[in-house]
């Protein structure tokens, strides 16, 4: 049986154009009785060889979710990525952005002839009492100043300071995905500013919904001649709207800020965790401070500031952990474990030390 040559034509998925590869099929595959197998071997084997040599595996097998391995991976990530240190860094930027952000919102509210007290109470709903009193006193001092200069300064300070906070989030998320920040400065700053503006708009819309939603809903139900059915519906909507808005904000934050292409379903688990975790942590911390902790006796007049800092720190940890969960699920699905980082702590037994990606069962 004479040797036969095959010319294989296939599409290269990376370059998006057809490439022609010339491969010589082995003589054993060119038997007349195995025409189908000969075609498969002559066409598929060279293609797989090319992909394995140049681009790695054609399609990695998706691993099944394993709760035990996931928990181990999260503990390792908590240590390797220095989540507490990243949370402290994010707390610093959030503190710088917190008061300008509130001043900016209150200034807009005052120009819209809204009740500032109702808006403030909605903002401080989940905060501990001592920290809420400190923030409330500061906001009341500036809530009556309705001048354009305050609005302009508040807007500029808010956008710039809050964008620094988003930059800290970007750094933490890039570390979770083992990605280096190689995007230009203007692009990263632009993403941070856009995320800040979206966050402010969502918060204002949610506040408008909570403040005016009941009045608008009662009016609409009266037009429909069904006024008695509004109250139970509003009791549900008043909780679902802020919850859905928070999920949307965290989803956008985890989606557009990292230096990595992600799809919606890959960031949704972390967004749901961050929303539920932030609400639960805020409620539990408020109960602890209001019932058991007395920071005013320990720190005096700084008690409210200490409570605010602690609350911001816990919130920062939750935000970073949401990104770590998304990264752990993504790497676990692809069967790749994260590279270990150099830390000041001791490596856990399951932490890899060879510095190479390794496929593990998940």
Short mmCIF file of C-alpha atoms in Angstrom, two decimals:
data_model
loop_
_atom_site.label_atom_id
_atom_site.label_comp_id
_atom_site.label_asym_id
_atom_site.label_seq_id
_atom_site.Cartn_x
_atom_site.Cartn_y
_atom_site.Cartn_z
CA UNK A 1 0.00 0.00 0.00
CA UNK A 2 1.57 3.26 -1.07
CA UNK A 3 1.99 6.18 1.23
CA UNK A 4 -0.59 8.93 0.94
CA UNK A 5 -0.41 12.55 1.99
CA UNK A 6 -3.25 14.42 3.57
CA UNK A 7 -3.76 18.19 3.58
CA UNK A 8 -5.68 19.17 6.68
CA UNK A 9 -7.51 22.50 6.78
CA UNK A 10 -8.94 23.71 10.09
CA UNK A 11 -9.85 26.99 11.81
CA UNK A 12 -7.52 28.42 14.39
CA UNK A 13 -9.73 29.68 17.28
CA UNK A 14 -7.15 32.14 18.57
CA UNK A 15 -6.44 34.02 15.34
CA UNK A 16 -9.89 33.81 13.86
CA UNK A 17 -8.78 32.79 10.37
CA UNK A 18 -8.24 29.58 8.47
CA UNK A 19 -4.83 27.99 8.57
CA UNK A 20 -3.54 25.16 6.41
CA UNK A 21 -1.40 22.48 8.00
CA UNK A 22 0.34 19.85 5.89
CA UNK A 23 0.74 16.54 7.68
CA UNK A 24 1.91 13.17 6.36
CA UNK A 25 -0.32 10.36 7.60
CA UNK A 26 1.38 7.13 8.82
CA UNK A 27 1.19 4.17 6.40
CA UNK A 28 -0.72 2.00 8.89
CA UNK A 29 -3.66 4.41 8.86
CA UNK A 30 -4.12 4.19 5.08
CA UNK A 31 -5.81 0.84 4.73
CA UNK A 32 -8.65 0.57 2.25
CA UNK A 33 -10.98 -1.20 4.67
CA UNK A 34 -10.64 1.54 7.32
CA UNK A 35 -11.49 4.61 5.30
CA UNK A 36 -13.43 6.26 8.14
CA UNK A 37 -10.76 5.59 10.74
CA UNK A 38 -8.10 6.74 8.31
CA UNK A 39 -9.89 10.08 7.85
CA UNK A 40 -10.25 10.52 11.58
CA UNK A 41 -6.62 9.70 12.31
CA UNK A 42 -5.22 11.77 9.47
CA UNK A 43 -7.31 14.81 10.27
CA UNK A 44 -7.78 14.76 14.04
CA UNK A 45 -4.38 13.59 15.29
CA UNK A 46 -2.35 16.35 13.57
CA UNK A 47 -4.85 18.95 14.76
CA UNK A 48 -4.64 17.77 18.36
CA UNK A 49 -0.85 17.61 18.11
CA UNK A 50 -0.74 21.21 16.90
CA UNK A 51 -3.07 22.47 19.64
CA UNK A 52 -1.23 20.62 22.40
CA UNK A 53 2.12 21.91 21.18
CA UNK A 54 1.16 25.57 20.68
CA UNK A 55 -1.86 26.30 22.86
CA UNK A 56 -2.16 23.54 25.43
CA UNK A 57 -5.14 21.21 25.79
CA UNK A 58 -7.94 21.70 23.27
CA UNK A 59 -10.66 21.91 25.93
CA UNK A 60 -9.90 21.29 29.61
CA UNK A 61 -12.30 18.99 31.38
CA UNK A 62 -14.57 20.82 33.77
CA UNK A 63 -14.24 19.47 37.27
CA UNK A 64 -17.14 18.70 39.57
CA UNK A 65 -17.65 20.93 42.57
CA UNK A 66 -16.20 19.50 45.77
CA UNK A 67 -17.08 21.37 48.96
CA UNK A 68 -14.12 20.06 50.96
CA UNK A 69 -11.56 21.09 48.34
CA UNK A 70 -13.33 24.42 47.88
CA UNK A 71 -13.09 25.21 51.61
CA UNK A 72 -9.40 24.24 51.64
CA UNK A 73 -8.78 26.42 48.60
CA UNK A 74 -10.54 29.39 50.22
CA UNK A 75 -8.51 29.05 53.42
CA UNK A 76 -5.32 28.90 51.35
CA UNK A 77 -6.41 31.94 49.36
CA UNK A 78 -7.23 33.84 52.54
CA UNK A 79 -3.61 33.39 53.59
CA UNK A 80 -1.78 33.67 50.27
CA UNK A 81 -3.65 36.75 49.04
CA UNK A 82 -3.35 38.49 52.42
CA UNK A 83 -7.07 39.21 52.60
CA UNK A 84 -6.89 40.97 56.01
CA UNK A 85 -4.14 43.29 54.74
CA UNK A 86 -6.06 44.03 51.55
CA UNK A 87 -9.15 44.70 53.67
CA UNK A 88 -7.22 47.20 55.78
CA UNK A 89 -5.99 48.97 52.64
CA UNK A 90 -9.51 49.10 51.23
CA UNK A 91 -10.83 50.42 54.57
CA UNK A 92 -8.44 53.36 54.38
CA UNK A 93 -9.69 54.38 50.94
CA UNK A 94 -13.32 53.75 51.89
CA UNK A 95 -12.93 56.01 54.92
CA UNK A 96 -11.55 58.78 52.72
CA UNK A 97 -14.45 58.31 50.31
CA UNK A 98 -17.22 57.75 52.85
CA UNK A 99 -17.90 61.28 54.10
CA UNK A 100 -17.45 63.06 50.75
CA UNK A 101 -19.80 60.50 49.26
CA UNK A 102 -22.45 61.13 51.92
CA UNK A 103 -22.03 64.90 51.61
CA UNK A 104 -22.47 64.61 47.87
CA UNK A 105 -25.66 62.56 48.22
CA UNK A 106 -27.14 64.85 50.89
CA UNK A 107 -26.35 67.89 48.75
CA UNK A 108 -28.22 66.38 45.80
CA UNK A 109 -31.11 65.44 48.07
CA UNK A 110 -31.35 68.99 49.42
CA UNK A 111 -31.61 70.36 45.87
CA UNK A 112 -34.44 67.91 45.16
CA UNK A 113 -36.54 69.17 48.10
CA UNK A 114 -36.46 65.76 49.76
CA UNK A 115 -36.49 65.10 53.48
CA UNK A 116 -32.85 64.73 54.46
CA UNK A 117 -33.68 62.93 57.71
CA UNK A 118 -35.48 60.11 55.88
CA UNK A 119 -32.58 59.65 53.48
CA UNK A 120 -30.03 59.64 56.30
CA UNK A 121 -31.97 57.05 58.24
CA UNK A 122 -32.13 54.80 55.18
CA UNK A 123 -28.38 55.13 54.67
CA UNK A 124 -27.57 54.35 58.31
CA UNK A 125 -30.10 51.56 58.68
CA UNK A 126 -27.54 48.74 59.00
CA UNK A 127 -24.84 50.67 60.84
CA UNK A 128 -24.23 50.27 64.59
CA UNK A 129 -25.76 52.95 66.79
CA UNK A 130 -22.49 54.56 67.92
CA UNK A 131 -21.10 54.79 64.40
CA UNK A 132 -24.44 55.94 63.04
CA UNK A 133 -24.63 58.76 65.58
CA UNK A 134 -21.17 59.99 64.59
CA UNK A 135 -22.03 59.96 60.89
CA UNK A 136 -25.45 61.50 61.55
CA UNK A 137 -23.93 64.45 63.44
CA UNK A 138 -21.49 65.19 60.62
CA UNK A 139 -24.18 64.95 57.95
CA UNK A 140 -26.53 67.25 59.88
CA UNK A 141 -23.85 69.92 59.98
CA UNK A 142 -23.69 70.11 56.20
CA UNK A 143 -27.22 69.07 55.21
CA UNK A 144 -28.54 72.63 55.48
CA UNK A 145 -25.89 74.14 53.21
CA UNK A 146 -27.55 74.36 49.81
CA UNK A 147 -24.98 76.06 47.66
CA UNK A 148 -23.42 75.18 44.36
CA UNK A 149 -19.89 75.30 45.72
CA UNK A 150 -20.61 72.52 48.21
CA UNK A 151 -22.21 70.39 45.52
CA UNK A 152 -19.29 70.91 43.12
CA UNK A 153 -16.62 70.23 45.75
CA UNK A 154 -18.54 67.21 47.03
CA UNK A 155 -18.89 65.83 43.53
CA UNK A 156 -15.21 66.22 42.66
CA UNK A 157 -14.00 64.89 46.02
CA UNK A 158 -16.42 61.98 45.93
CA UNK A 159 -15.55 60.84 42.43
CA UNK A 160 -11.79 61.04 42.99
CA UNK A 161 -11.72 59.60 46.52
CA UNK A 162 -14.20 56.84 45.78
CA UNK A 163 -12.33 55.94 42.59
CA UNK A 164 -9.26 55.35 44.76
CA UNK A 165 -11.36 52.92 46.77
CA UNK A 166 -12.39 51.14 43.56
CA UNK A 167 -8.70 50.98 42.59
CA UNK A 168 -8.02 49.12 45.82
CA UNK A 169 -10.81 46.69 44.93
CA UNK A 170 -9.26 46.23 41.46
CA UNK A 171 -5.91 45.38 43.03
CA UNK A 172 -7.49 42.79 45.30
CA UNK A 173 -9.47 41.18 42.48
CA UNK A 174 -6.43 41.04 40.19
CA UNK A 175 -4.53 39.32 42.98
CA UNK A 176 -7.33 36.79 43.35
CA UNK A 177 -7.13 35.91 39.64
CA UNK A 178 -3.28 36.00 39.52
CA UNK A 179 -3.46 38.82 36.98
CA UNK A 180 -0.96 41.66 36.69
CA UNK A 181 -2.31 45.14 36.08
CA UNK A 182 -0.98 46.00 32.61
CA UNK A 183 -3.79 48.31 31.54
CA UNK A 184 -2.96 52.01 31.07
CA UNK A 185 -3.56 54.41 33.94
CA UNK A 186 -6.34 56.31 32.19
CA UNK A 187 -8.27 53.12 31.51
CA UNK A 188 -8.11 51.91 35.11
CA UNK A 189 -9.04 55.35 36.41
CA UNK A 190 -11.89 55.56 33.91
CA UNK A 191 -13.26 52.20 35.05
CA UNK A 192 -13.01 53.36 38.66
CA UNK A 193 -14.84 56.61 37.96
CA UNK A 194 -17.58 54.84 35.98
CA UNK A 195 -18.05 52.32 38.80
CA UNK A 196 -18.24 55.18 41.32
CA UNK A 197 -20.88 57.04 39.32
CA UNK A 198 -22.94 53.88 38.81
CA UNK A 199 -22.79 53.16 42.55
CA UNK A 200 -23.96 56.69 43.40
CA UNK A 201 -26.80 56.55 40.87
CA UNK A 202 -28.00 53.17 42.15
CA UNK A 203 -27.96 54.37 45.77
CA UNK A 204 -29.90 57.52 44.90
CA UNK A 205 -32.46 55.54 42.88
CA UNK A 206 -32.92 53.06 45.72
CA UNK A 207 -33.40 55.90 48.20
CA UNK A 208 -35.94 57.54 45.91
CA UNK A 209 -37.74 54.22 45.66
CA UNK A 210 -37.82 53.76 49.43
CA UNK A 211 -38.79 57.36 50.20
CA UNK A 212 -41.36 57.96 47.47
CA UNK A 213 -42.23 54.41 46.45
CA UNK A 214 -44.93 53.95 49.05
CA UNK A 215 -46.70 57.17 48.10
CA UNK A 216 -46.52 56.39 44.39
CA UNK A 217 -47.69 52.81 44.95
CA UNK A 218 -50.68 53.86 47.04
CA UNK A 219 -51.69 56.34 44.35
CA UNK A 220 -51.45 53.72 41.60
CA UNK A 221 -53.45 51.17 43.57
CA UNK A 222 -56.15 53.75 44.22
CA UNK A 223 -56.39 54.34 40.49
CA UNK A 224 -56.86 50.58 40.07
CA UNK A 225 -59.59 50.56 42.77
CA UNK A 226 -57.61 48.08 44.85
CA UNK A 227 -56.12 50.10 47.73
CA UNK A 228 -56.18 47.26 50.28
CA UNK A 229 -53.78 45.07 48.28
CA UNK A 230 -50.87 47.50 48.31
CA UNK A 231 -49.62 47.12 51.88
CA UNK A 232 -48.55 43.44 51.74
CA UNK A 233 -46.94 43.95 48.33
CA UNK A 234 -45.01 46.99 49.53
CA UNK A 235 -43.74 45.14 52.61
CA UNK A 236 -42.08 42.63 50.27
CA UNK A 237 -40.89 45.11 47.63
CA UNK A 238 -39.29 47.42 50.22
CA UNK A 239 -36.87 44.62 51.11
CA UNK A 240 -36.38 43.12 47.66
CA UNK A 241 -35.46 46.39 45.91
CA UNK A 242 -32.35 47.19 48.03
CA UNK A 243 -31.32 43.52 47.96
CA UNK A 244 -31.56 43.32 44.16
CA UNK A 245 -29.78 46.67 43.79
CA UNK A 246 -26.87 45.47 45.94
CA UNK A 247 -26.54 42.27 43.91
CA UNK A 248 -26.46 44.35 40.72
CA UNK A 249 -23.78 46.67 42.12
CA UNK A 250 -21.54 43.83 43.29
CA UNK A 251 -22.04 41.96 40.01
CA UNK A 252 -20.92 44.97 37.98
CA UNK A 253 -18.00 45.51 40.38
CA UNK A 254 -16.72 41.94 40.00
CA UNK A 255 -17.43 41.91 36.27
CA UNK A 256 -15.83 45.06 34.86
CA UNK A 257 -13.01 45.88 37.28
CA UNK A 258 -10.60 42.88 37.13
CA UNK A 259 -8.01 42.65 34.37
CA UNK A 260 -9.63 39.46 33.11
CA UNK A 261 -12.49 38.62 30.75
CA UNK A 262 -15.37 37.19 32.75
CA UNK A 263 -18.96 36.33 31.98
CA UNK A 264 -22.02 37.16 34.05
CA UNK A 265 -22.52 33.71 35.56
CA UNK A 266 -18.89 33.58 36.73
CA UNK A 267 -19.27 36.65 38.96
CA UNK A 268 -22.82 36.11 40.21
CA UNK A 269 -21.91 33.70 43.08
CA UNK A 270 -19.50 36.20 44.62
CA UNK A 271 -22.02 39.02 44.21
CA UNK A 272 -24.72 37.03 46.01
CA UNK A 273 -22.26 36.10 48.77
CA UNK A 274 -21.10 39.71 49.16
CA UNK A 275 -24.69 40.97 49.41
CA UNK A 276 -25.87 38.37 51.93
CA UNK A 277 -22.57 38.45 53.83
CA UNK A 278 -22.52 42.24 54.09
CA UNK A 279 -26.13 42.42 55.34
CA UNK A 280 -25.62 39.59 57.84
CA UNK A 281 -22.28 40.96 59.08
CA UNK A 282 -23.69 44.47 59.49
CA UNK A 283 -26.72 43.20 61.43
CA UNK A 284 -24.65 40.96 63.71
CA UNK A 285 -22.07 43.69 64.33
CA UNK A 286 -24.85 46.18 65.11
CA UNK A 287 -26.39 43.76 67.61
CA UNK A 288 -23.00 43.20 69.25
CA UNK A 289 -22.19 46.90 69.53
CA UNK A 290 -25.66 47.92 70.71
CA UNK A 291 -26.12 45.10 73.22
CA UNK A 292 -22.66 44.03 74.44
CA UNK A 293 -19.92 46.37 73.27
CA UNK A 294 -19.58 49.80 74.84
CA UNK A 295 -16.99 51.59 72.75
CA UNK A 296 -17.84 54.98 74.23
CA UNK A 297 -16.57 53.95 77.67
CA UNK A 298 -13.41 52.41 76.22
CA UNK A 299 -12.48 55.04 73.62
CA UNK A 300 -14.42 58.05 74.86
CA UNK A 301 -15.39 60.48 72.14
CA UNK A 302 -13.58 58.31 69.56
CA UNK A 303 -15.92 55.38 70.18
CA UNK A 304 -18.13 56.23 67.21
CA UNK A 305 -15.09 56.56 64.92
CA UNK A 306 -13.72 53.18 66.05
CA UNK A 307 -17.09 51.55 65.40
CA UNK A 308 -17.21 53.11 61.93
CA UNK A 309 -13.69 51.91 61.11
CA UNK A 310 -14.47 48.38 62.31
CA UNK A 311 -17.67 48.29 60.25
CA UNK A 312 -15.83 49.50 57.13
CA UNK A 313 -13.10 46.90 57.71
CA UNK A 314 -15.60 44.05 57.95
CA UNK A 315 -17.34 45.34 54.82
CA UNK A 316 -14.00 45.41 52.98
CA UNK A 317 -13.25 41.82 53.95
CA UNK A 318 -16.65 40.73 52.60
CA UNK A 319 -16.06 42.54 49.29
CA UNK A 320 -12.65 40.90 48.79
CA UNK A 321 -13.94 37.46 49.78
CA UNK A 322 -16.65 37.75 47.12
CA UNK A 323 -13.95 38.16 44.47
CA UNK A 324 -11.94 35.29 45.94
CA UNK A 325 -14.99 33.02 45.75
CA UNK A 326 -15.48 33.85 42.07
CA UNK A 327 -11.80 33.16 41.34
CA UNK A 328 -11.80 29.91 43.33
CA UNK A 329 -14.87 28.64 41.49
CA UNK A 330 -13.39 29.63 38.13
CA UNK A 331 -10.03 27.96 38.78
CA UNK A 332 -11.70 24.93 40.35
CA UNK A 333 -13.97 24.47 37.35
CA UNK A 334 -10.94 24.48 35.06
CA UNK A 335 -9.03 22.17 37.42
CA UNK A 336 -6.26 24.69 38.10
CA UNK A 337 -5.09 25.63 41.57
CA UNK A 338 -3.91 29.13 42.33
CA UNK A 339 -0.19 29.87 42.55
CA UNK A 340 0.94 30.41 46.15
CA UNK A 341 2.24 33.82 47.15
CA UNK A 342 4.97 34.72 49.61
CA UNK A 343 3.38 35.68 52.92
CA UNK A 344 4.52 36.32 56.46
CA UNK A 345 2.42 33.44 57.77
CA UNK A 346 3.07 29.72 57.73
CA UNK A 347 1.92 27.78 54.70
CA UNK A 348 -0.86 25.32 55.35
CA UNK A 349 -0.27 21.66 54.44
CA UNK A 350 -2.43 21.86 51.33
CA UNK A 351 -0.75 25.02 50.01
CA UNK A 352 1.34 24.35 46.92
CA UNK A 353 4.95 25.47 46.98
CA UNK A 354 6.33 24.53 43.56
CA UNK A 355 4.99 27.69 41.89
CA UNK A 356 3.48 25.79 38.94
CA UNK A 357 -0.14 25.37 37.96
CA UNK A 358 -1.34 21.87 38.63
CA UNK A 359 -4.58 20.17 37.71
CA UNK A 360 -6.34 18.89 40.81
CA UNK A 361 -9.64 17.07 41.23
CA UNK A 362 -12.40 19.37 42.41
#
